[in-house]
XYZ file of C-alpha atoms in Angstrom:
719
model
C 162.668 -51.864 17.370
C 165.616 -50.789 15.213
C 169.019 -51.314 16.765
C 169.816 -47.628 17.217
C 166.545 -47.117 19.083
C 167.458 -50.102 21.242
C 170.773 -48.479 22.042
C 169.056 -45.274 23.195
C 166.700 -47.325 25.352
C 169.706 -48.907 27.044
C 171.654 -45.718 27.592
C 168.733 -43.849 29.149
C 168.446 -45.874 32.381
C 172.204 -46.198 32.693
C 172.738 -42.446 32.499
C 169.780 -41.814 34.764
C 171.299 -44.097 37.386
C 174.109 -41.616 37.893
C 171.800 -38.732 38.717
C 168.764 -40.196 40.456
C 170.363 -41.482 43.661
C 171.932 -38.108 44.341
C 168.468 -36.579 44.444
C 167.261 -38.930 47.133
C 170.188 -39.912 49.323
C 168.451 -39.023 52.544
C 165.248 -40.954 51.883
C 166.403 -44.518 51.248
C 167.716 -46.032 54.488
C 167.018 -49.649 53.516
C 168.470 -49.912 50.016
C 168.263 -52.972 47.783
C 167.330 -56.318 49.277
C 170.013 -58.995 49.216
C 169.363 -61.979 46.934
C 170.579 -65.394 48.104
C 171.214 -68.010 45.390
C 172.405 -71.632 45.300
C 173.998 -71.561 41.849
C 177.225 -73.093 43.216
C 175.467 -75.752 45.342
C 175.726 -73.596 48.491
C 173.815 -70.575 49.739
C 175.610 -67.324 48.964
C 174.826 -63.780 47.977
C 174.133 -63.107 44.314
C 176.799 -60.414 44.482
C 179.462 -62.872 45.665
C 178.791 -65.458 42.951
C 181.103 -65.241 39.896
C 178.331 -66.243 37.504
C 176.103 -64.079 35.295
C 172.745 -64.743 36.998
C 169.201 -63.451 36.696
C 167.369 -64.325 39.924
C 163.677 -63.884 40.723
C 162.406 -63.972 44.296
C 158.860 -65.006 45.229
C 157.905 -61.332 45.303
C 159.337 -60.784 41.823
C 157.520 -63.846 40.480
C 154.176 -62.568 41.763
C 154.695 -59.040 40.449
C 155.642 -60.298 36.986
C 153.066 -63.100 36.857
C 155.732 -65.816 36.489
C 154.641 -69.342 37.400
C 156.690 -71.476 35.014
C 159.359 -71.607 32.360
C 157.583 -69.899 29.462
C 156.646 -66.931 31.675
C 160.345 -66.041 31.724
C 160.072 -65.094 28.043
C 161.493 -61.582 27.548
C 162.181 -61.154 31.282
C 165.756 -62.437 30.981
C 167.900 -60.870 28.246
C 170.020 -63.480 26.419
C 167.305 -66.106 27.117
C 164.986 -67.060 24.254
C 161.934 -69.278 24.785
C 159.931 -70.224 21.696
C 157.211 -72.839 21.168
C 157.914 -75.867 19.046
C 155.564 -75.825 16.007
C 153.975 -79.197 16.812
C 153.198 -78.321 20.414
C 153.475 -74.981 22.201
C 153.985 -76.838 25.508
C 157.291 -78.109 24.099
C 159.715 -75.252 24.593
C 162.826 -74.412 22.608
C 165.323 -72.873 25.044
C 168.267 -70.797 23.831
C 170.772 -68.922 25.973
C 173.588 -66.842 24.530
C 172.690 -68.287 21.118
C 173.021 -71.899 22.331
C 170.055 -74.277 22.369
C 168.076 -76.930 20.512
C 165.487 -76.337 17.788
C 164.105 -79.896 17.717
C 161.993 -81.912 20.153
C 163.003 -85.510 19.542
C 163.882 -87.807 22.413
C 167.349 -88.633 21.041
C 168.580 -85.023 21.160
C 169.379 -83.065 24.302
C 169.033 -79.353 24.818
C 171.895 -76.932 25.345
C 170.273 -75.265 28.379
C 169.748 -77.548 31.386
C 166.537 -77.253 33.418
C 166.432 -78.359 37.051
C 163.609 -78.721 39.563
C 165.009 -78.650 43.111
C 168.285 -80.050 41.813
C 166.742 -82.793 39.636
C 167.582 -82.559 35.930
C 164.579 -82.578 33.544
C 165.847 -84.261 30.389
C 163.080 -83.768 27.825
C 161.800 -80.530 26.306
C 158.259 -81.910 25.954
C 155.991 -80.508 28.633
C 158.460 -77.871 29.825
C 155.653 -75.291 29.729
C 154.693 -76.625 33.142
C 152.922 -74.730 35.871
C 154.977 -74.996 39.066
C 152.529 -74.920 41.927
C 154.633 -73.336 44.690
C 157.781 -71.509 43.565
C 160.145 -69.803 45.974
C 162.777 -68.669 43.492
C 164.043 -69.030 39.925
C 167.714 -68.731 39.029
C 168.860 -68.342 35.422
C 172.592 -69.041 35.049
C 173.976 -67.652 31.806
C 176.913 -69.293 30.091
C 178.293 -72.861 30.271
C 177.971 -74.565 33.670
C 179.957 -77.687 32.842
C 181.700 -78.282 36.182
C 178.768 -78.254 38.602
C 175.884 -78.993 36.213
C 177.522 -81.341 33.742
C 176.474 -82.180 30.221
C 173.866 -80.267 28.261
C 174.477 -76.935 30.003
C 176.633 -75.344 27.272
C 174.275 -72.364 27.051
C 173.400 -72.175 30.729
C 171.078 -73.613 33.347
C 167.671 -72.730 34.803
C 166.922 -73.699 38.407
C 163.391 -73.843 39.787
C 163.468 -73.827 43.590
C 160.180 -74.664 45.284
C 159.173 -73.631 48.765
C 160.002 -76.045 51.557
C 157.465 -77.000 54.227
C 157.715 -74.862 57.374
C 158.105 -76.679 60.677
C 155.753 -75.613 63.442
C 153.620 -73.137 61.460
C 150.254 -73.707 59.809
C 149.811 -71.547 56.736
C 147.580 -71.058 53.722
C 147.905 -69.059 50.528
C 145.329 -68.887 47.781
C 144.860 -66.854 44.620
C 142.086 -66.527 42.053
C 142.690 -64.882 38.672
C 139.997 -63.820 36.216
C 140.727 -62.227 32.856
C 139.727 -61.786 29.242
C 139.696 -64.736 26.854
C 137.836 -66.454 29.711
C 141.037 -66.720 31.712
C 140.413 -68.553 34.986
C 143.266 -69.497 37.260
C 143.128 -70.903 40.770
C 146.180 -71.472 42.941
C 146.421 -72.661 46.542
C 149.040 -73.944 48.976
C 148.669 -75.151 52.547
C 151.400 -75.862 55.087
C 150.577 -78.350 57.853
C 152.955 -79.029 60.786
C 152.900 -82.597 62.112
C 154.455 -82.572 65.520
C 157.753 -80.772 66.073
C 159.884 -82.479 63.422
C 157.587 -83.079 60.426
C 155.712 -80.708 58.144
C 153.789 -81.190 54.905
C 153.058 -78.677 52.180
C 150.388 -79.303 49.537
C 149.854 -77.061 46.547
C 147.635 -76.994 43.478
C 147.135 -74.756 40.450
C 144.559 -74.889 37.654
C 144.384 -72.634 34.589
C 141.832 -72.424 31.807
C 142.082 -69.834 29.030
C 140.592 -69.565 25.548
C 142.887 -69.210 22.575
C 142.664 -66.103 20.402
C 142.182 -67.828 17.024
C 138.940 -69.680 16.235
C 138.739 -72.972 14.366
C 135.570 -73.082 12.197
C 136.579 -76.580 11.046
C 136.095 -79.809 12.974
C 137.801 -80.931 16.162
C 138.943 -78.212 18.553
C 136.966 -74.948 18.870
C 139.984 -72.689 19.149
C 143.732 -72.797 18.589
C 145.929 -72.117 21.607
C 143.496 -72.912 24.423
C 145.191 -73.439 27.781
C 143.973 -76.320 29.938
C 146.495 -77.017 32.668
C 146.660 -78.240 36.217
C 149.563 -78.960 38.509
C 149.832 -80.406 41.966
C 152.652 -80.873 44.415
C 153.129 -82.621 47.752
C 156.141 -81.967 49.990
C 157.014 -83.660 53.280
C 159.942 -82.489 55.390
C 161.367 -84.488 58.299
C 163.951 -82.692 60.420
C 164.711 -84.652 63.593
C 167.689 -82.409 64.405
C 169.440 -79.281 63.205
C 172.082 -81.508 61.597
C 169.807 -83.726 59.480
C 166.719 -83.340 57.303
C 164.979 -85.424 54.678
C 162.559 -83.994 52.098
C 160.291 -86.011 49.814
C 158.419 -84.304 46.956
C 155.968 -85.397 44.303
C 154.853 -83.136 41.463
C 152.470 -83.714 38.578
C 151.489 -81.454 35.692
C 148.711 -82.199 33.205
C 148.486 -80.121 30.014
C 145.559 -80.409 27.619
C 146.250 -77.296 25.509
C 145.028 -77.182 21.950
C 147.747 -76.742 19.275
C 149.022 -73.272 18.462
C 147.834 -71.959 15.112
C 150.388 -71.856 12.302
C 149.573 -69.005 9.903
C 150.917 -68.574 6.391
C 153.339 -65.658 6.443
C 155.587 -63.764 4.020
C 159.317 -63.598 4.499
C 160.913 -60.687 6.331
C 160.535 -57.717 6.204
C 156.899 -58.307 5.238
C 154.581 -59.513 7.987
C 151.137 -61.078 8.052
C 148.292 -59.661 10.143
C 147.302 -61.656 13.196
C 144.449 -63.944 12.069
C 141.163 -64.295 13.909
C 140.202 -67.699 12.506
C 141.676 -70.620 10.613
C 140.296 -72.215 7.464
C 136.898 -73.958 7.757
C 138.518 -76.840 5.866
C 140.530 -77.892 8.935
C 139.583 -81.403 10.004
C 139.835 -83.383 13.226
C 142.482 -81.517 15.188
C 142.678 -82.799 18.763
C 143.855 -81.248 22.023
C 147.348 -82.229 23.036
C 147.769 -84.446 26.086
C 150.856 -84.166 28.300
C 151.506 -85.602 31.743
C 154.813 -84.817 33.429
C 155.395 -86.120 36.932
C 158.243 -86.808 39.264
C 159.428 -87.916 42.692
C 162.453 -86.565 44.504
C 164.134 -87.398 47.790
C 166.661 -84.915 49.146
C 168.667 -85.691 52.240
C 171.069 -83.329 54.007
C 173.412 -84.191 56.852
C 175.816 -81.798 58.567
C 178.349 -83.895 60.491
C 180.126 -80.646 61.393
C 179.836 -76.920 60.850
C 182.341 -77.252 58.002
C 180.690 -80.039 55.993
C 177.288 -80.780 54.426
C 176.551 -84.118 52.786
C 173.656 -83.925 50.340
C 171.893 -86.615 48.318
C 169.418 -85.773 45.537
C 167.494 -88.746 44.149
C 164.999 -88.176 41.348
C 162.610 -90.199 39.235
C 160.572 -88.548 36.496
C 158.055 -89.844 33.971
C 156.633 -88.225 30.840
C 153.759 -88.966 28.489
C 153.330 -86.640 25.515
C 150.710 -86.715 22.747
C 150.776 -83.908 20.219
C 149.220 -83.232 16.838
C 149.258 -80.376 14.359
C 147.644 -79.247 11.119
C 149.834 -77.085 8.876
C 148.352 -74.488 6.536
C 145.072 -76.139 5.536
C 143.322 -74.022 2.906
C 146.428 -72.182 1.737
C 146.891 -74.168 -1.474
C 143.679 -76.205 -1.457
C 141.416 -78.221 0.816
C 144.272 -80.257 2.302
C 147.004 -79.251 4.758
C 150.564 -79.008 3.540
C 151.355 -81.406 6.346
C 149.552 -83.049 9.248
C 151.215 -85.064 11.965
C 150.865 -86.565 15.411
C 153.184 -88.330 17.829
C 153.210 -90.119 21.160
C 156.216 -90.151 23.465
C 156.841 -92.028 26.693
C 159.957 -91.458 28.759
C 161.160 -92.141 32.280
C 164.415 -91.255 34.009
C 166.339 -91.904 37.220
C 169.070 -89.705 38.634
C 171.235 -89.631 41.731
C 173.612 -86.887 42.800
C 175.807 -87.051 45.892
C 177.421 -83.791 47.010
C 179.995 -82.894 49.623
C 179.895 -79.156 50.348
C 182.253 -77.722 52.900
C 185.077 -75.541 54.151
C 188.609 -76.513 55.113
C 191.681 -74.970 56.725
C 189.707 -72.448 58.784
C 187.812 -71.154 55.757
C 190.844 -70.885 53.504
C 189.243 -73.371 51.104
C 185.604 -73.775 50.088
C 184.807 -76.878 48.081
C 182.100 -78.881 46.343
C 182.686 -82.469 45.261
C 180.327 -85.150 44.081
C 179.140 -88.017 41.940
C 176.280 -87.975 39.430
C 174.365 -90.790 37.727
C 171.544 -90.529 35.190
C 169.641 -93.076 33.120
C 166.585 -92.802 30.881
C 164.499 -94.901 28.546
C 161.945 -93.689 26.034
C 159.802 -94.565 23.077
C 158.295 -92.375 20.358
C 155.762 -93.188 17.642
C 154.985 -90.536 15.025
C 152.508 -90.360 12.146
C 153.193 -87.701 9.501
C 151.110 -87.092 6.376
C 152.259 -84.970 3.433
C 149.339 -84.328 1.028
C 151.573 -82.812 -1.698
C 153.266 -86.206 -2.040
C 150.274 -88.294 -0.857
C 152.685 -90.007 1.525
C 152.102 -91.025 5.122
C 155.180 -91.836 7.182
C 155.243 -93.871 10.390
C 158.280 -93.793 12.662
C 158.990 -95.807 15.807
C 162.069 -94.948 17.841
C 163.432 -96.062 21.200
C 166.220 -94.715 23.378
C 168.243 -95.966 26.304
C 170.754 -93.489 27.672
C 173.132 -93.617 30.604
C 175.469 -90.988 31.993
C 177.664 -90.681 35.040
C 180.217 -88.179 36.222
C 182.512 -87.165 39.054
C 183.107 -83.500 39.751
C 184.791 -81.123 42.116
C 185.355 -77.417 42.600
C 187.506 -75.614 45.143
C 187.920 -71.932 45.935
C 191.070 -70.855 47.740
C 191.277 -67.472 49.481
C 194.889 -66.870 50.571
C 195.899 -64.259 53.116
C 197.386 -62.038 50.432
C 195.860 -58.591 49.907
C 193.743 -58.913 53.056
C 192.056 -62.089 51.722
C 190.511 -60.233 48.813
C 191.814 -62.572 46.095
C 190.015 -65.826 45.277
C 191.193 -68.691 43.025
C 188.661 -71.298 41.887
C 189.396 -74.480 39.950
C 186.777 -77.007 38.940
C 186.852 -80.312 37.066
C 184.235 -82.740 35.806
C 184.746 -86.066 34.066
C 181.675 -87.402 32.243
C 180.922 -90.722 30.577
C 177.865 -91.174 28.329
C 176.408 -94.203 26.578
C 173.522 -93.766 24.159
C 171.505 -96.510 22.443
C 168.713 -95.919 19.941
C 166.634 -97.831 17.425
C 164.583 -96.620 14.472
C 161.972 -98.349 12.289
C 160.069 -96.665 9.458
C 156.990 -97.470 7.412
C 155.286 -95.628 4.575
C 151.867 -95.535 2.946
C 151.367 -93.940 -0.478
C 147.968 -92.681 -1.644
C 146.043 -94.847 0.816
C 147.749 -98.046 -0.324
C 149.304 -100.759 1.824
C 151.682 -99.878 4.636
C 155.185 -101.034 3.757
C 158.350 -101.126 5.847
C 161.328 -99.061 4.780
C 164.284 -101.420 4.241
C 166.727 -101.454 7.105
C 166.282 -100.858 10.830
C 168.332 -98.297 12.676
C 170.181 -99.706 15.666
C 172.964 -97.574 17.078
C 175.111 -97.508 20.182
C 177.725 -94.868 20.914
C 179.899 -93.918 23.854
C 181.310 -90.510 24.674
C 183.474 -89.084 27.410
C 184.478 -85.553 28.290
C 186.702 -83.644 30.693
C 185.319 -80.171 31.497
C 187.473 -77.851 33.617
C 186.785 -74.344 34.874
C 189.096 -71.609 36.132
C 187.999 -68.455 37.983
C 189.931 -65.587 39.523
C 187.988 -63.210 41.751
C 189.073 -59.977 43.398
C 187.231 -57.885 45.971
C 188.114 -54.376 44.892
C 186.126 -53.146 47.884
C 183.413 -54.445 50.205
C 180.812 -53.763 47.515
C 182.748 -54.233 44.264
C 183.701 -57.743 43.133
C 185.615 -58.489 39.928
C 186.083 -61.869 38.280
C 187.522 -63.514 35.193
C 186.832 -67.090 34.178
C 187.385 -69.762 31.550
C 184.809 -72.566 31.483
C 184.173 -75.525 29.199
C 180.704 -76.835 28.364
C 179.852 -80.186 26.798
C 176.734 -81.585 25.129
C 176.527 -85.290 24.385
C 176.211 -86.677 20.874
C 173.584 -89.216 19.859
C 171.174 -90.151 17.090
C 168.609 -88.353 14.939
C 165.244 -90.053 14.403
C 164.314 -87.480 11.725
C 167.349 -88.417 9.615
C 166.919 -88.486 5.842
C 167.892 -92.177 5.712
C 168.531 -95.170 7.947
C 172.208 -94.886 7.066
C 172.301 -91.274 8.313
C 170.547 -92.368 11.510
C 173.147 -95.056 12.154
C 175.941 -92.534 11.659
C 174.612 -90.501 14.573
C 176.291 -87.252 15.507
C 179.192 -86.241 17.716
C 179.263 -84.152 20.913
C 179.617 -80.410 20.788
C 181.839 -78.355 23.092
C 182.117 -74.709 24.013
C 184.884 -72.777 25.754
C 183.683 -69.516 27.288
C 186.009 -66.726 28.416
C 184.220 -64.214 30.636
C 185.046 -61.188 32.753
C 182.594 -59.409 34.981
C 181.898 -57.016 37.814
C 179.290 -57.198 40.550
C 178.922 -53.968 42.442
C 176.778 -51.957 44.817
C 177.001 -48.203 45.194
C 175.525 -45.254 47.069
C 174.828 -47.046 50.357
C 173.340 -50.055 48.573
C 170.842 -48.009 46.569
C 172.423 -48.833 43.212
C 173.391 -52.326 42.077
C 175.222 -52.718 38.785
C 176.432 -56.056 37.443
C 178.074 -56.523 34.073
C 179.654 -59.449 32.236
C 181.396 -59.686 28.890
C 182.204 -62.984 27.212
C 183.674 -64.639 24.131
C 182.757 -68.260 23.437
C 184.494 -70.610 21.040
C 181.995 -73.198 19.836
C 183.140 -76.466 18.199
C 181.315 -79.332 16.438
C 177.968 -77.592 16.751
C 174.898 -79.817 16.381
C 172.700 -78.043 13.813
C 169.349 -79.414 12.644
C 169.095 -78.888 8.901
C 165.795 -79.432 7.079
C 166.529 -81.949 4.311
C 163.102 -82.036 2.626
C 161.547 -78.608 1.898
C 158.062 -80.178 1.804
C 158.378 -81.978 5.146
C 159.694 -80.173 8.210
C 159.993 -83.485 10.064
C 162.875 -84.671 7.855
C 166.110 -83.136 9.105
C 169.747 -84.136 9.387
C 172.019 -83.211 12.271
C 175.241 -81.622 11.106
C 178.247 -81.162 13.390
C 178.624 -77.776 11.822
C 182.226 -76.929 12.443
C 183.117 -73.867 14.464
C 181.625 -70.569 15.593
C 182.335 -67.560 17.773
C 179.750 -66.069 20.121
C 180.451 -62.886 22.025
C 178.370 -60.511 24.044
C 177.765 -58.240 27.014
C 175.134 -58.553 29.750
C 174.218 -55.737 32.133
C 171.866 -55.789 35.122
C 171.077 -52.568 36.935
C 168.860 -52.070 39.984
C 168.174 -48.614 41.387
C 166.329 -47.788 44.629
C 166.548 -43.991 44.988
C 163.809 -44.004 47.636
C 162.171 -46.638 49.795
C 159.100 -46.466 47.553
C 160.754 -46.666 44.122
C 162.667 -49.468 42.440
C 163.936 -49.423 38.855
C 165.636 -52.279 37.051
C 167.222 -52.359 33.610
C 168.592 -55.557 32.086
C 170.312 -55.637 28.718
C 172.083 -58.160 26.526
C 174.191 -57.660 23.429
C 174.905 -60.821 21.434
C 176.963 -61.362 18.289
C 177.014 -64.956 17.036
C 178.528 -66.117 13.763
C 179.745 -69.327 12.186
C 183.470 -69.298 11.482
C 183.420 -72.334 9.203
C 181.144 -75.183 8.169
C 182.849 -77.736 5.959
C 180.540 -79.721 3.685
C 181.050 -83.308 2.520
C 182.827 -81.936 -0.575
C 185.280 -79.909 1.525
C 183.711 -76.510 0.763
C 183.124 -73.874 3.433
C 179.364 -73.240 3.388
C 179.164 -71.116 6.538
C 177.841 -68.144 4.544
C 174.569 -70.071 4.132
C 174.071 -70.529 7.877
C 172.860 -68.264 10.685
C 172.535 -68.645 14.438
C 168.891 -69.026 15.382
C 167.143 -67.418 18.352
C 170.080 -65.070 18.905
C 168.841 -61.449 18.668
C 171.632 -58.914 18.803
C 169.862 -56.723 21.381
C 167.410 -57.609 24.142
C 166.264 -55.373 26.969
C 163.938 -55.503 29.967
C 162.976 -52.353 31.880
C 160.917 -52.482 35.075
C 159.622 -49.784 37.445
C 157.863 -50.467 40.754
C 156.483 -47.634 42.901
C 154.682 -47.698 46.249
C 152.168 -44.875 46.176
C 151.511 -42.821 49.348
C 149.364 -44.890 51.683
C 145.613 -44.459 51.247
C 142.705 -45.234 53.620
C 141.958 -48.376 51.589
C 145.523 -49.716 51.939
C 148.862 -49.677 50.129
C 148.852 -49.299 46.349
C 151.873 -50.523 44.392
C 152.245 -49.815 40.673
C 154.479 -51.808 38.376
C 155.220 -51.253 34.686
C 157.686 -53.077 32.516
C 158.844 -52.979 28.935
C 160.655 -55.789 27.125
C 162.053 -55.651 23.605
C 164.325 -57.528 21.249
C 165.844 -56.920 17.842
C 165.495 -59.145 14.765
C 166.440 -62.798 15.041
C 166.821 -65.674 12.598
C 164.635 -68.724 13.225
C 166.000 -71.077 10.568
C 169.642 -72.237 10.496
C 170.032 -71.965 6.710
C 169.216 -69.076 4.393
C 169.440 -71.047 1.146
C 165.633 -71.336 1.072
C 165.006 -67.780 2.242
C 165.671 -65.762 5.383
C 163.290 -66.757 8.160
C 163.366 -63.827 10.559
C 161.189 -62.713 13.454
C 161.292 -58.929 13.349
C 162.005 -56.668 16.306
C 159.190 -55.947 18.747
C 158.539 -54.553 22.220
C 155.839 -55.326 24.783
C 154.406 -53.198 27.592
C 152.948 -54.769 30.733
C 151.568 -53.212 33.924
C 150.155 -54.196 37.304
C 148.450 -52.233 40.108
C 148.269 -54.066 43.447
C 146.463 -53.257 46.704
C 147.772 -54.704 49.980
C 147.613 -53.984 53.739
C 143.845 -53.508 53.485
C 142.394 -52.344 56.838
C 140.334 -55.075 58.477
C 141.424 -57.688 55.912
C 144.859 -58.943 56.975
C 146.583 -61.065 54.373
C 144.168 -60.086 51.591
C 145.553 -58.559 48.381
C 144.066 -57.545 45.061
C 145.650 -56.560 41.761
C 144.652 -55.596 38.243
C 147.088 -56.309 35.443
C 147.538 -56.090 31.717
C 150.027 -57.629 29.286
C 150.917 -56.464 25.793
C 148.938 -53.314 26.536
C 149.644 -51.845 23.088
C 148.173 -55.002 21.501
C 151.349 -55.517 19.487
C 151.144 -58.089 16.688
C 154.333 -60.149 16.587
C 155.660 -63.595 15.764
C 157.020 -65.990 18.339
C 158.320 -68.270 15.598
C 158.599 -68.482 11.802
C 159.701 -71.618 9.958
C 159.536 -73.520 6.682
C 156.649 -75.968 6.247
C 156.655 -76.040 2.457
C 155.697 -72.378 2.757
C 156.663 -69.928 5.493
C 154.532 -70.458 8.583
C 154.408 -68.370 11.759
C 153.098 -68.653 15.317
C 151.799 -65.381 16.773
C 152.298 -64.100 20.296
C 149.310 -63.357 22.518
C 147.307 -60.167 21.956
C 146.400 -57.772 24.763
C 145.322 -59.623 27.899
C 144.128 -58.229 31.218
C 142.597 -59.432 34.431
C 142.340 -59.270 38.206
C 144.066 -61.263 40.962
C 142.503 -61.823 44.385
C 144.666 -63.522 47.001
C 144.709 -64.305 50.699
C 147.537 -65.514 52.902
C 147.723 -66.396 56.565
């Protein structure tokens, strides 16, 4: 979609919001439902939280078909989720132009992902199915004080449903669709006496990919083969104390996404139906991500909650990929595979409370994190007849102390709020690297030198917020927040010497002002935030070998400025109709990148995964009740403008062009004689739009296509 068309699409719902409520003032007594979030470690209304947040309730997740991270794609403006070329289950996450375009175990992302408060360190396997979600919160902008390192772009919180004391319950859903889509999901809640309850959940999905493989190995590219399970036990002996243990496990056996040869922008390739018959021996990927958590909460008084979050997670990841077989001959331009093992421990202790009769609200705590990992990769480059073997290990440790306090003095009828936060972090990172090569089937020889690095970093990240309640329903805020991402080592470095050099941390200062407001008797909600971010020592992955995408160097790229606007509008002119419009404008540019020779080379660099315009429009309407039950229709449209997908333009401009997608769902509930039974038909990408998710350099431009039109039916029961 061209930018001027995008602008019209944004203005239309905003202008309509002024007129529509006036037409229906007498028919909407309930208004918009309040959303409660825990973005600041305590429960509070979305409208009272001075953070740019996109929140999805359980009802929203069901209506939009969201069950995991990658389903958020296009539903949150300013958030970009793209598959890594080697493995679509490894997700590149970018928020406000900040993220990570690599998947190695020695580099951390710029957007932190949490599961019930436990940080998930590795990007491998992030395309997980979460078996029993209650809510998802997407926090835009740096969250350095309360979330620590690696949240320079933002944070994503997955909140699962707790067991319910005293109530037995069951919820199940079966989905059938085209491409042999079969999905089964179930959750059961079992009370055990008066103080203990257990909740067990399971989900399984099978779906055929849309590109055939006439070669050997897998039958299709992009098959989904996933299952996830979760067990929760809650013990609550009193109102003042509870202890919750959880175990989750996700198994992903997807086949690799197909990489198609593609021309550079503005030309595009048609979506292929099959790969080359010369493809040989491609295997399904194999990912197992699992974790334990223990969360304890104690309320010694009404003004204090003590919370402990202990987490252990373990990851195994096997991935392989064939690049562009048949494009220049019978061999691929590159073929690789890798195996990664990683495990992590974390502990967070929080004190959340009020003081001085509510004058002060505070959060204080301690955080500790440690991880170990090992990666072995095998990469073959037929153009050079060279096979490369790499073995890398990591051992990382991080700890921090943090605190945040909000003071509400008596001035101006207690409508003014001052918030100050601080976080001191210490990081230690150790890594080793050993390389071997094999040329033209000859002997395997070791590359001279072994990488062995150890670096320490520390950071002080403050935050400052001023909030003002202009009225009961209009809240203004201004803030300055620092974000910090740890440095480390690069196992894809062009030499052992470059590996040993490592790379430095990156930091970001964000200056933001926003308004959260409700109007017309809570029938119109309008939130807006504008920000300018000053980015320093940016970690940019630069491809060093044009024939081998696995050889990159990390460059602390100097400085950049990122600025933008985010708007979220919700309109409920009647009880039966709800309209939402979410928009993001983003302008990201490098101010300077100084090369080893002292020259400014910033003109050769672009921010990746940072489209200037993104929009999400959604309409939900409850039709007049029929004898068969209540019909609810939902339609949504998501679109984004062009975006760069490669940091440098010296080898050509790698751009994913603008596109928009239309989705719809028609649900039937409150069926007479069938309490708790619901049915729905749905369709995604109804216009069958052909578009790229990713384009990159693999010796030639390669692209990964988004899914074609899909449709299906959901049948569910709950009691």
